[in-house]
Amino acid sequence: MDDMQPVRVLIVEDSENDALLLVDFLRGGGLAPEWRRVQSRAELAAELEARWDLVLCDYTMPGFDGLQALQVVQERDPDLPLIFVSGTIGEANAVEAMRRGARDYVLKDNLTRLLPALRRELDEAHSRREQRRLEAAAAAVERERARLAAVLEATPDLVAIADPDGCLSFINGAGRRLLGLGQAELDGRCLRDLFSERVAELLLGEAFPAACRDGYWFGEMALPAADGSGEIPLSKLVMAHRDGEGKTDYLSVVARDISERKKFEAELQHQATHDRLTGLPNRFLLVDRMESELAHVRRRGGFAAVLFFDLDNFKRINDSLGHAVGDTVLRQVATRLQSCLRPTDTVARHGGDEFTVAVSELQRVEDVLVVLRKVRTGFEVPVIAGSQEVFVTFSIGIAVFPHDGVGVETLLRNADTAMYRAKTAGRDQYRFYAPDMNDRGHELLAMEAELRRAVERQEFELFYQPQVELESGRVRALEALIRWRHPRRGLVPPGDFLPLLEDTGLIVPVGDWVLRRACADLRVWRRTWPDLLRVSVNVSVAQFGDPELAARVGAALVAEQVPAGGLELEITENLMMRDPQATGEMLQRLHDLGVRVAVDDFGIGYSSLAYLKHLPLDVLKIDRTFVSDLPRDADDAVIVEAAISLGHKLGLGVVAEGVETEEQYRFLRGHGCDLAQGYFCCPPLPTAEVDAFLAKGR
Ligand code: C2E
Ligand code: MG
Ligand code: MG
């Protein structure tokens, strides 16, 4: 019994006997039927609620017929096989029954075909069911896949699947939009073909190999926006999905546009490091920037300074005009302070009415006075707050790195202390932390004011120093040397005021004056002294950097009616090397005018001979440091000799500066130097004495 095949058979039959016969027959055929007999539509329908393997159906029954039973079965379960087992059926009926879906028919008096037919039907039904099950499962999978795809398509993050070489097999809508890709472009395309090398490198470069190696890569990156509008910050996760052997089968990429977060972070960062009222850096950021500035100065040399600015009388402004006006004043002060300074300087609000300025890259400590000067000039115009004009002055404390402290905190504290000293002295005052700096600072600022007045009052005059032709002893040229006749201090040498003229830009008008004065003087002397060929004028950094220089020189020549060849301009070697390109251009313009150009202080600078060779020059002036120990110092003798021969080889005239002794004079003459200038021949002379000297020289 155990190996009998169980089968659930529903028998539609009006005769209990026939049904039993059928069951017996099935048993005899090795089956273990579990069966039920029904004989009406209602019974059949009710029984079909259960699961059956097979229906065996009589064809003709009283009150119910086989075709009706077939219909009921088909409606319930089209896969449930139905075989007619009937006394008689007739060919036409049999054909009709098969057409309607009966699986087979067997005659009651010859059941031999029943067993194979039944087995066949059970098998077929089984595979039909299996097929349907598979189809249903596939449909379910497909539905699930479609749902997942819809979810991925709808997610706002980029989701993509690619192979380790970066060939895409999936990318969602957000991804296509982010990368600026259309739908069509994608099937299996590789990122390296879709994008520029740079972008492909950004997308794949570090992340893909790392993910293949470590299983995943997570990080942030900036992707050029598809529409060209800047960059999009992304956070990106690349995960490697391995096959059974641990080889990377494919990679999934999830990336999120984090612009908003970045913006928010930047805002937070800004809020944490800036003052709400003025938008200036706060103390925190100031300290931070100073740290790095000081590190820089430590490496590169030079100075840095912190200036503490405290508004004078701010309390009175606040009390009398109200806090709103006070706030406006502070905001305006902030803006104006910033506009007075270089972008590299840091202006910070320290709190209340205190501002801090950090300046670095100072060549000299005095350069900090430039900042004071700029701020003073900047605040000569009142601040407008509502309908009020407020004149702003500050009490300023200055601490200089490294004199007044090597750490940020010390410098700030000392600048603060210095500021209190300035406050005690009254409004609109400044104090250095180191007292000696105050004297120097005051002196410089006082001198600056005096210099401005000197320009107005024309306190400058020219001295002239003759250049003597060594061979003939004749005076060939005069170098114009500026002097300042100070009402109290007397005659001030150029070394004491030229740097200040440079810093303040006053050198440009003063330099113009020197040019014109020298040209005018030359014109007068030339009438009497035809041996005198020219006058030589020194040009400073600021003048040489002025693109108008050639035009100014041209204008002076025309105005004073001096031929261009009568004027020589002296430019120091170092000045020429500052900006070789611009120097070349400016010299060419001067050369085109016809004026001569001399390299002043030659030998102490760093010019390359190869470079000098290409410039349109006329004269080398050997610096006096090489001349002073002639002819005893053998090194200097060699240098001077070499300079003379070099000058001549380059087709230049050679002048020796600072000739103080007869020995030097002879040495130079013996080595073919063209002109000598120095106390031995003549010191610089006041204009009024030049005539007398020239007369004597003859
Ligand atoms: P520099 O062009 O090299 O001028 C020569 C300087 O050497 C002059 O100094 C002169 O008085 C001095 N000197 C002349 N002979 C001797 C000597 O035998 N021994 C020694 N020890 N010194 C001698 P000074 O007049 O004080 O001028 C200094 C510098 O100031 C000049 O050096 C020049 O670079 C600059 N300078 C003078 N006048 C002007 C000017 O009008 N404009 C510009 N931009 N710079 C000027
Ligand atoms: Mg000179
Ligand atoms: Mg010189």
XYZ file of N, CA and C in Angstrom, residues 47 58 74 129 137 157 163 171 256 267 272 277 308 341 379 384 394 398 637:
57
model
N -17.700 21.176 -3.913
C -16.510 20.356 -3.767
C -15.281 20.990 -4.427
N -19.301 11.416 -15.500
C -20.270 10.717 -16.352
C -20.779 11.717 -17.375
N -14.295 24.139 -15.564
C -13.411 25.083 -16.272
C -13.449 26.473 -15.662
N 0.733 23.343 -13.931
C 0.745 24.094 -12.668
C 2.136 24.671 -12.410
N 5.759 33.453 -10.433
C 6.927 33.895 -9.671
C 7.701 34.939 -10.471
N 18.851 61.184 -4.902
C 20.293 60.965 -4.996
C 20.643 60.248 -6.295
N 30.419 48.690 -14.044
C 31.456 47.674 -13.855
C 32.738 48.370 -13.385
N 21.606 53.930 -14.395
C 21.752 55.202 -13.689
C 20.376 55.816 -13.589
N 25.247 62.146 -3.437
C 24.249 63.127 -3.018
C 24.811 64.525 -3.178
N 27.914 79.012 6.109
C 27.220 80.053 6.867
C 27.562 79.973 8.348
N 30.465 81.927 12.888
C 31.342 81.666 14.027
C 32.605 82.506 13.970
N 27.419 92.453 13.341
C 27.047 93.822 12.983
C 27.769 94.294 11.726
N 45.605 98.410 17.230
C 44.339 98.440 17.961
C 43.704 99.793 17.733
N 42.835 99.762 3.484
C 43.950 98.827 3.647
C 44.065 97.885 2.468
N 39.728 108.857 6.813
C 38.691 109.367 7.719
C 38.666 110.897 7.790
N 28.734 109.167 7.338
C 27.340 109.618 7.310
C 26.486 108.557 7.991
N 40.503 108.004 15.942
C 40.806 106.808 16.721
C 41.944 107.057 17.699
N 49.900 100.276 18.776
C 50.588 99.452 17.782
C 51.602 98.536 18.460
N 90.739 96.543 -7.690
C 91.431 96.975 -8.909
C 90.998 96.099 -10.087
